[in-house]
PDB file of C-alpha atoms in Angstrom:
ATOM      1  CA  ASP A 347     126.479 166.069  53.003  1.00 47.00           C
ATOM      2  CA  ALA A 348     127.732 168.863  55.218  1.00 55.00           C
ATOM      3  CA  LYS A 349     126.963 168.281  58.870  1.00 87.00           C
ATOM      4  CA  THR A 350     127.697 171.860  59.864  1.00 95.00           C
ATOM      5  CA  THR A 351     126.995 175.280  58.421  1.00 95.00           C
ATOM      6  CA  GLN A 352     129.181 178.277  59.154  1.00 97.00           C
ATOM      7  CA  PRO A 353     129.391 181.792  57.745  1.00 98.00           C
ATOM      8  CA  THR A 354     132.073 182.108  55.106  1.00 97.00           C
ATOM      9  CA  SER A 355     133.861 185.009  56.716  1.00 97.00           C
ATOM     10  CA  MET A 356     133.757 187.371  59.673  1.00 98.00           C
ATOM     11  CA  ASP A 357     135.695 190.380  60.861  1.00 97.00           C
ATOM     12  CA  CYS A 358     136.453 191.320  64.432  1.00 97.00           C
ATOM     13  CA  ALA A 359     138.206 194.285  66.014  1.00 97.00           C
ATOM     14  CA  GLU A 360     141.316 193.528  68.001  1.00 97.00           C
ATOM     15  CA  GLY A 361     140.570 193.282  71.716  1.00 97.00           C
ATOM     16  CA  ARG A 362     136.891 192.610  71.192  1.00 97.00           C
ATOM     17  CA  ALA A 363     135.132 189.285  71.555  1.00 97.00           C
ATOM     18  CA  ALA A 364     134.792 187.176  68.430  1.00 98.00           C
ATOM     19  CA  ASN A 365     131.604 185.117  68.275  1.00 98.00           C
ATOM     20  CA  LEU A 366     131.627 182.415  65.626  1.00 98.00           C
ATOM     21  CA  PRO A 367     128.327 180.610  65.024  1.00 98.00           C
ATOM     22  CA  CYS A 368     127.794 177.088  63.765  1.00 97.00           C
ATOM     23  CA  ASN A 369     124.616 175.273  62.844  1.00 97.00           C
ATOM     24  CA  HIS A 370     124.493 171.507  63.260  1.00 95.00           C
ATOM     25  CA  SER A 371     120.784 170.786  63.149  1.00 94.00           C
ATOM     26  CA  THR A 372     121.202 167.082  62.353  1.00 92.00           C
ATOM     27  CA  ILE A 373     123.574 166.331  65.207  1.00 92.00           C
ATOM     28  CA  SER A 374     123.068 162.941  66.853  1.00 89.00           C
ATOM     29  CA  GLY A 375     122.947 162.282  70.548  1.00 88.00           C
ATOM     30  CA  ASN A 376     126.376 160.655  70.562  1.00 86.00           C
ATOM     31  CA  GLU A 377     128.115 163.369  68.566  1.00 89.00           C
ATOM     32  CA  TYR A 378     130.342 165.995  70.070  1.00 91.00           C
ATOM     33  CA  VAL A 379     130.932 169.493  68.715  1.00 93.00           C
ATOM     34  CA  TYR A 380     134.590 170.246  68.038  1.00 92.00           C
ATOM     35  CA  TRP A 381     136.259 173.470  67.043  1.00 95.00           C
ATOM     36  CA  TYR A 382     139.616 173.660  65.294  1.00 94.00           C
ATOM     37  CA  ARG A 383     141.370 176.515  63.614  1.00 96.00           C
ATOM     38  CA  GLN A 384     143.937 176.647  60.861  1.00 97.00           C
ATOM     39  CA  ILE A 385     146.379 179.450  60.489  1.00 95.00           C
ATOM     40  CA  HIS A 386     147.709 179.822  56.976  1.00 89.00           C
ATOM     41  CA  SER A 387     149.873 176.893  55.828  1.00 86.00           C
ATOM     42  CA  GLN A 388     149.767 175.119  59.177  1.00 93.00           C
ATOM     43  CA  GLY A 389     147.999 172.044  60.478  1.00 94.00           C
ATOM     44  CA  PRO A 390     144.682 172.432  62.294  1.00 94.00           C
ATOM     45  CA  GLN A 391     144.906 173.431  65.939  1.00 93.00           C
ATOM     46  CA  TYR A 392     142.441 172.067  68.487  1.00 90.00           C
ATOM     47  CA  ILE A 393     140.472 174.725  70.327  1.00 94.00           C
ATOM     48  CA  ILE A 394     137.670 173.165  72.334  1.00 93.00           C
ATOM     49  CA  HIS A 395     134.930 170.554  72.254  1.00 91.00           C
ATOM     50  CA  GLY A 396     131.665 169.826  74.045  1.00 92.00           C
ATOM     51  CA  LEU A 397     128.652 167.565  74.148  1.00 92.00           C
ATOM     52  CA  LYS A 398     125.809 169.575  75.630  1.00 92.00           C
ATOM     53  CA  ASN A 399     127.177 171.718  78.427  1.00 90.00           C
ATOM     54  CA  ASN A 400     128.960 174.982  77.853  1.00 94.00           C
ATOM     55  CA  GLU A 401     132.721 174.640  78.011  1.00 95.00           C
ATOM     56  CA  THR A 402     135.570 177.038  78.651  1.00 97.00           C
ATOM     57  CA  ASN A 403     139.321 176.684  78.446  1.00 95.00           C
ATOM     58  CA  GLU A 404     142.268 179.018  78.194  1.00 94.00           C
ATOM     59  CA  MET A 405     141.627 179.658  74.526  1.00 94.00           C
ATOM     60  CA  ALA A 406     137.877 179.996  74.165  1.00 97.00           C
ATOM     61  CA  SER A 407     134.369 179.315  75.346  1.00 98.00           C
ATOM     62  CA  LEU A 408     131.859 177.063  73.639  1.00 98.00           C
ATOM     63  CA  ILE A 409     128.166 177.741  74.010  1.00 98.00           C
ATOM     64  CA  ILE A 410     125.840 174.952  72.855  1.00 97.00           C
ATOM     65  CA  THR A 411     122.113 175.573  72.608  1.00 97.00           C
ATOM     66  CA  GLU A 412     119.807 173.430  74.683  1.00 95.00           C
ATOM     67  CA  ASP A 413     118.507 171.582  71.625  1.00 95.00           C
ATOM     68  CA  ARG A 414     122.158 171.121  70.476  1.00 95.00           C
ATOM     69  CA  LYS A 415     121.305 172.289  66.979  1.00 95.00           C
ATOM     70  CA  SER A 416     123.751 175.159  67.052  1.00 97.00           C
ATOM     71  CA  SER A 417     126.756 176.430  68.926  1.00 97.00           C
ATOM     72  CA  THR A 418     128.923 179.515  69.235  1.00 98.00           C
ATOM     73  CA  LEU A 419     132.660 179.696  69.729  1.00 98.00           C
ATOM     74  CA  ILE A 420     133.717 182.749  71.666  1.00 98.00           C
ATOM     75  CA  LEU A 421     137.231 184.173  71.642  1.00 98.00           C
ATOM     76  CA  PRO A 422     136.939 186.650  74.506  1.00 97.00           C
ATOM     77  CA  HIS A 423     139.668 189.096  73.506  1.00 96.00           C
ATOM     78  CA  ALA A 424     140.657 188.560  69.900  1.00 97.00           C
ATOM     79  CA  THR A 425     144.214 189.362  68.829  1.00 97.00           C
ATOM     80  CA  LEU A 426     145.758 189.659  65.381  1.00 97.00           C
ATOM     81  CA  ARG A 427     147.184 186.167  65.855  1.00 96.00           C
ATOM     82  CA  ASP A 428     143.654 184.773  66.021  1.00 97.00           C
ATOM     83  CA  THR A 429     143.219 185.482  62.314  1.00 97.00           C
ATOM     84  CA  ALA A 430     142.567 182.022  60.867  1.00 98.00           C
ATOM     85  CA  VAL A 431     139.969 179.708  59.387  1.00 97.00           C
ATOM     86  CA  TYR A 432     137.787 178.245  62.122  1.00 98.00           C
ATOM     87  CA  TYR A 433     136.185 174.854  61.628  1.00 97.00           C
ATOM     88  CA  CYS A 434     133.184 173.511  63.505  1.00 96.00           C
ATOM     89  CA  ILE A 435     132.976 169.716  63.309  1.00 94.00           C
ATOM     90  CA  VAL A 436     130.587 167.174  64.746  1.00 92.00           C
ATOM     91  CA  ARG A 437     132.082 163.815  65.534  1.00 86.00           C
ATOM     92  CA  VAL A 438     131.091 160.662  67.358  1.00 79.00           C
ATOM     93  CA  ALA A 439     132.616 160.108  70.743  1.00 65.00           C
ATOM     94  CA  TYR A 440     134.493 156.899  70.014  1.00 63.00           C
ATOM     95  CA  GLY A 441     136.911 158.389  67.561  1.00 62.00           C
ATOM     96  CA  GLY A 442     135.340 158.683  64.168  1.00 68.00           C
ATOM     97  CA  ASP A 443     137.252 160.640  61.592  1.00 77.00           C
ATOM     98  CA  MET A 444     137.193 164.435  61.512  1.00 84.00           C
ATOM     99  CA  ARG A 445     135.504 165.774  58.396  1.00 87.00           C
ATOM    100  CA  PHE A 446     136.022 169.421  57.685  1.00 92.00           C
ATOM    101  CA  GLY A 447     133.523 171.786  56.135  1.00 90.00           C
ATOM    102  CA  ALA A 448     134.405 175.099  54.587  1.00 92.00           C
ATOM    103  CA  GLY A 449     134.868 176.867  57.913  1.00 96.00           C
ATOM    104  CA  THR A 450     134.740 180.569  58.754  1.00 98.00           C
ATOM    105  CA  ARG A 451     137.609 182.832  57.839  1.00 97.00           C
ATOM    106  CA  LEU A 452     138.013 185.175  60.811  1.00 98.00           C
ATOM    107  CA  THR A 453     140.010 188.336  60.234  1.00 98.00           C
ATOM    108  CA  VAL A 454     140.983 190.297  63.313  1.00 98.00           C
ATOM    109  CA  LYS A 455     141.626 193.912  62.442  1.00 97.00           C
ATOM    110  CA  PRO A 456     143.655 196.452  64.414  1.00 96.00           C
TER     111      PRO A 456
ATOM    112  CA  GLY B 443     149.128 168.060  74.421  1.00 65.00           C
ATOM    113  CA  ALA B 444     150.205 165.224  72.170  1.00 80.00           C
ATOM    114  CA  VAL B 445     152.562 166.050  69.311  1.00 90.00           C
ATOM    115  CA  VAL B 446     152.437 164.821  65.743  1.00 94.00           C
ATOM    116  CA  SER B 447     155.281 165.592  63.376  1.00 96.00           C
ATOM    117  CA  GLN B 448     155.596 165.339  59.622  1.00 97.00           C
ATOM    118  CA  HIS B 449     158.638 165.063  57.425  1.00 97.00           C
ATOM    119  CA  PRO B 450     159.470 166.725  55.200  1.00 98.00           C
ATOM    120  CA  SER B 451     157.694 170.016  55.775  1.00 97.00           C
ATOM    121  CA  TRP B 452     157.949 170.756  52.079  1.00 97.00           C
ATOM    122  CA  VAL B 453     159.162 168.859  49.035  1.00 97.00           C
ATOM    123  CA  ILE B 454     159.559 169.556  45.348  1.00 97.00           C
ATOM    124  CA  CYS B 455     159.715 166.635  42.963  1.00 96.00           C
ATOM    125  CA  LYS B 456     159.661 166.073  39.248  1.00 97.00           C
ATOM    126  CA  SER B 457     156.655 164.685  37.449  1.00 97.00           C
ATOM    127  CA  GLY B 458     156.710 160.899  37.313  1.00 97.00           C
ATOM    128  CA  THR B 459     158.736 160.386  40.470  1.00 97.00           C
ATOM    129  CA  SER B 460     157.512 159.127  43.817  1.00 97.00           C
ATOM    130  CA  VAL B 461     157.691 160.944  47.106  1.00 97.00           C
ATOM    131  CA  LYS B 462     157.254 159.653  50.644  1.00 97.00           C
ATOM    132  CA  ILE B 463     155.821 161.688  53.511  1.00 98.00           C
ATOM    133  CA  GLU B 464     156.256 160.538  57.102  1.00 97.00           C
ATOM    134  CA  CYS B 465     153.873 161.145  59.981  1.00 96.00           C
ATOM    135  CA  ARG B 466     155.036 160.410  63.513  1.00 96.00           C
ATOM    136  CA  SER B 467     153.335 160.533  66.881  1.00 93.00           C
ATOM    137  CA  LEU B 468     156.080 161.709  69.200  1.00 92.00           C
ATOM    138  CA  ASP B 469     154.728 161.084  72.678  1.00 87.00           C
ATOM    139  CA  PHE B 470     151.863 158.655  72.284  1.00 86.00           C
ATOM    140  CA  GLN B 471     150.975 155.485  70.435  1.00 87.00           C
ATOM    141  CA  ALA B 472     148.710 156.135  67.500  1.00 87.00           C
ATOM    142  CA  THR B 473     146.338 153.273  66.835  1.00 85.00           C
ATOM    143  CA  THR B 474     144.726 155.191  63.993  1.00 89.00           C
ATOM    144  CA  MET B 475     146.160 157.752  61.628  1.00 92.00           C
ATOM    145  CA  PHE B 476     144.385 159.856  59.050  1.00 93.00           C
ATOM    146  CA  TRP B 477     145.673 161.492  55.907  1.00 96.00           C
ATOM    147  CA  TYR B 478     144.174 164.665  54.473  1.00 97.00           C
ATOM    148  CA  ARG B 479     145.018 166.861  51.548  1.00 96.00           C
ATOM    149  CA  GLN B 480     144.197 170.495  51.088  1.00 96.00           C
ATOM    150  CA  PHE B 481     144.244 172.420  47.835  1.00 95.00           C
ATOM    151  CA  PRO B 482     144.702 176.205  47.892  1.00 92.00           C
ATOM    152  CA  LYS B 483     141.757 178.093  49.367  1.00 90.00           C
ATOM    153  CA  GLN B 484     139.908 174.847  50.061  1.00 93.00           C
ATOM    154  CA  SER B 485     139.152 172.841  53.179  1.00 94.00           C
ATOM    155  CA  LEU B 486     140.849 169.653  54.301  1.00 95.00           C
ATOM    156  CA  MET B 487     139.649 166.547  52.496  1.00 95.00           C
ATOM    157  CA  LEU B 488     140.041 163.162  54.152  1.00 95.00           C
ATOM    158  CA  MET B 489     141.974 160.782  51.917  1.00 96.00           C
ATOM    159  CA  ALA B 490     142.312 157.652  54.005  1.00 95.00           C
ATOM    160  CA  THR B 491     142.232 156.113  57.450  1.00 92.00           C
ATOM    161  CA  SER B 492     144.831 153.640  58.588  1.00 90.00           C
ATOM    162  CA  ASN B 493     144.932 151.415  61.634  1.00 87.00           C
ATOM    163  CA  GLU B 494     148.245 150.037  62.806  1.00 83.00           C
ATOM    164  CA  GLY B 495     148.955 146.718  61.151  1.00 82.00           C
ATOM    165  CA  SER B 496     145.967 146.877  58.815  1.00 85.00           C
ATOM    166  CA  LYS B 497     145.355 148.042  55.294  1.00 88.00           C
ATOM    167  CA  ALA B 498     144.242 151.616  54.925  1.00 92.00           C
ATOM    168  CA  THR B 499     140.659 152.505  54.121  1.00 93.00           C
ATOM    169  CA  TYR B 500     140.471 155.023  51.308  1.00 96.00           C
ATOM    170  CA  GLU B 501     137.780 157.595  50.714  1.00 94.00           C
ATOM    171  CA  GLN B 502     135.776 157.434  47.537  1.00 94.00           C
ATOM    172  CA  GLY B 503     137.691 158.904  44.635  1.00 94.00           C
ATOM    173  CA  VAL B 504     141.133 158.444  46.175  1.00 95.00           C
ATOM    174  CA  GLU B 505     143.324 156.036  44.198  1.00 94.00           C
ATOM    175  CA  LYS B 506     144.824 153.521  46.574  1.00 93.00           C
ATOM    176  CA  ASP B 507     147.493 152.484  44.059  1.00 95.00           C
ATOM    177  CA  LYS B 508     148.627 156.073  43.686  1.00 96.00           C
ATOM    178  CA  PHE B 509     148.586 157.035  47.347  1.00 97.00           C
ATOM    179  CA  LEU B 510     150.247 154.191  49.220  1.00 96.00           C
ATOM    180  CA  ILE B 511     149.767 154.278  52.970  1.00 95.00           C
ATOM    181  CA  ASN B 512     151.749 152.207  55.423  1.00 91.00           C
ATOM    182  CA  HIS B 513     151.082 152.181  59.156  1.00 89.00           C
ATOM    183  CA  ALA B 514     153.562 149.569  60.275  1.00 82.00           C
ATOM    184  CA  SER B 515     154.136 150.825  63.800  1.00 90.00           C
ATOM    185  CA  LEU B 516     152.193 152.635  66.486  1.00 89.00           C
ATOM    186  CA  THR B 517     154.208 155.810  65.978  1.00 92.00           C
ATOM    187  CA  LEU B 518     154.750 155.998  62.234  1.00 94.00           C
ATOM    188  CA  SER B 519     152.595 156.167  59.137  1.00 94.00           C
ATOM    189  CA  THR B 520     153.855 156.959  55.658  1.00 96.00           C
ATOM    190  CA  LEU B 521     152.104 158.273  52.585  1.00 97.00           C
ATOM    191  CA  THR B 522     153.826 157.631  49.266  1.00 97.00           C
ATOM    192  CA  VAL B 523     152.621 159.532  46.254  1.00 97.00           C
ATOM    193  CA  THR B 524     153.587 157.363  43.319  1.00 97.00           C
ATOM    194  CA  SER B 525     154.212 158.701  39.826  1.00 96.00           C
ATOM    195  CA  ALA B 526     153.417 162.196  40.992  1.00 97.00           C
ATOM    196  CA  HIS B 527     151.938 164.713  38.596  1.00 96.00           C
ATOM    197  CA  PRO B 528     151.431 168.472  38.917  1.00 96.00           C
ATOM    198  CA  GLU B 529     147.799 167.964  39.903  1.00 96.00           C
ATOM    199  CA  ASP B 530     149.031 166.104  43.005  1.00 97.00           C
ATOM    200  CA  SER B 531     150.611 169.318  44.241  1.00 97.00           C
ATOM    201  CA  SER B 532     148.877 170.006  47.504  1.00 97.00           C
ATOM    202  CA  PHE B 533     149.229 170.393  51.255  1.00 97.00           C
ATOM    203  CA  TYR B 534     149.167 166.968  52.890  1.00 98.00           C
ATOM    204  CA  ILE B 535     148.251 166.745  56.570  1.00 97.00           C
ATOM    205  CA  CYS B 536     148.190 163.746  58.849  1.00 96.00           C
ATOM    206  CA  SER B 537     146.485 163.284  62.164  1.00 94.00           C
ATOM    207  CA  ALA B 538     146.638 160.601  64.807  1.00 91.00           C
ATOM    208  CA  THR B 539     144.482 159.242  67.552  1.00 85.00           C
ATOM    209  CA  SER B 540     145.172 156.764  70.298  1.00 76.00           C
ATOM    210  CA  GLY B 541     143.337 154.217  72.333  1.00 63.00           C
ATOM    211  CA  THR B 542     140.123 152.421  71.706  1.00 57.00           C
ATOM    212  CA  GLY B 543     136.676 153.375  72.799  1.00 51.00           C
ATOM    213  CA  GLY B 544     135.725 156.469  74.735  1.00 50.00           C
ATOM    214  CA  LEU B 545     136.565 159.958  73.593  1.00 54.00           C
ATOM    215  CA  ARG B 546     139.692 159.697  71.495  1.00 65.00           C
ATOM    216  CA  GLU B 547     141.276 162.999  70.633  1.00 75.00           C
ATOM    217  CA  GLN B 548     142.724 163.598  67.216  1.00 84.00           C
ATOM    218  CA  TYR B 549     146.025 165.436  66.912  1.00 88.00           C
ATOM    219  CA  PHE B 550     147.180 167.023  63.690  1.00 93.00           C
ATOM    220  CA  GLY B 551     150.610 167.336  62.189  1.00 96.00           C
ATOM    221  CA  PRO B 552     151.983 170.590  60.735  1.00 97.00           C
ATOM    222  CA  GLY B 553     151.505 169.481  57.143  1.00 97.00           C
ATOM    223  CA  THR B 554     153.739 168.790  54.153  1.00 98.00           C
ATOM    224  CA  ARG B 555     153.605 170.964  51.076  1.00 97.00           C
ATOM    225  CA  LEU B 556     154.214 168.962  47.909  1.00 98.00           C
ATOM    226  CA  THR B 557     155.010 170.695  44.653  1.00 97.00           C
ATOM    227  CA  VAL B 558     155.313 168.572  41.522  1.00 97.00           C
ATOM    228  CA  THR B 559     157.054 170.232  38.614  1.00 96.00           C
TER     229      THR B 559
END
């Protein structure tokens, strides 16, 4: 059973913010939300993760709702190189395996 | 961040032969390694989990006698596809994690593209 639900695809204009939603309504208290992306024919690249507080790093921001049932990954200024499939994954803290859903194919357009 | 490498990056083999794919953690000791495969236009599917010095745990539907996994050291795991057939053609990706307990990050390799002719 899929633990997360994401839109199949999204478009974003170059230079604008890309907001990628993810629903994880069955998330458990000990599960973190992770975001990875995969550029064509490469291995997944870690972006960010969080438990319940909003997080920000040099790549993106992660906004998690108060009830933790959904989250949004924000790429503040999308570039053409951000075109990729973005995966939202929930995973237990102590190192359970990463199981990938279908992800969202983000296309950044000039 | 931690680096995971895979070798080869791509390989072409004939049907019926075996091919070995290596996964190495370059700057950390990987207590657990994972193997995934990805068919075109599909997501990554977990094949197996291996802990150093132990037998691998395979996901349902993955043939353990066909996909041999060895995790003999803390920096190296190998996946051998035995008697490969064209339907085994896929993108194989490994990942590695270190430590026990707490929040253990998982680092992915660049993948190996296998084509069986």
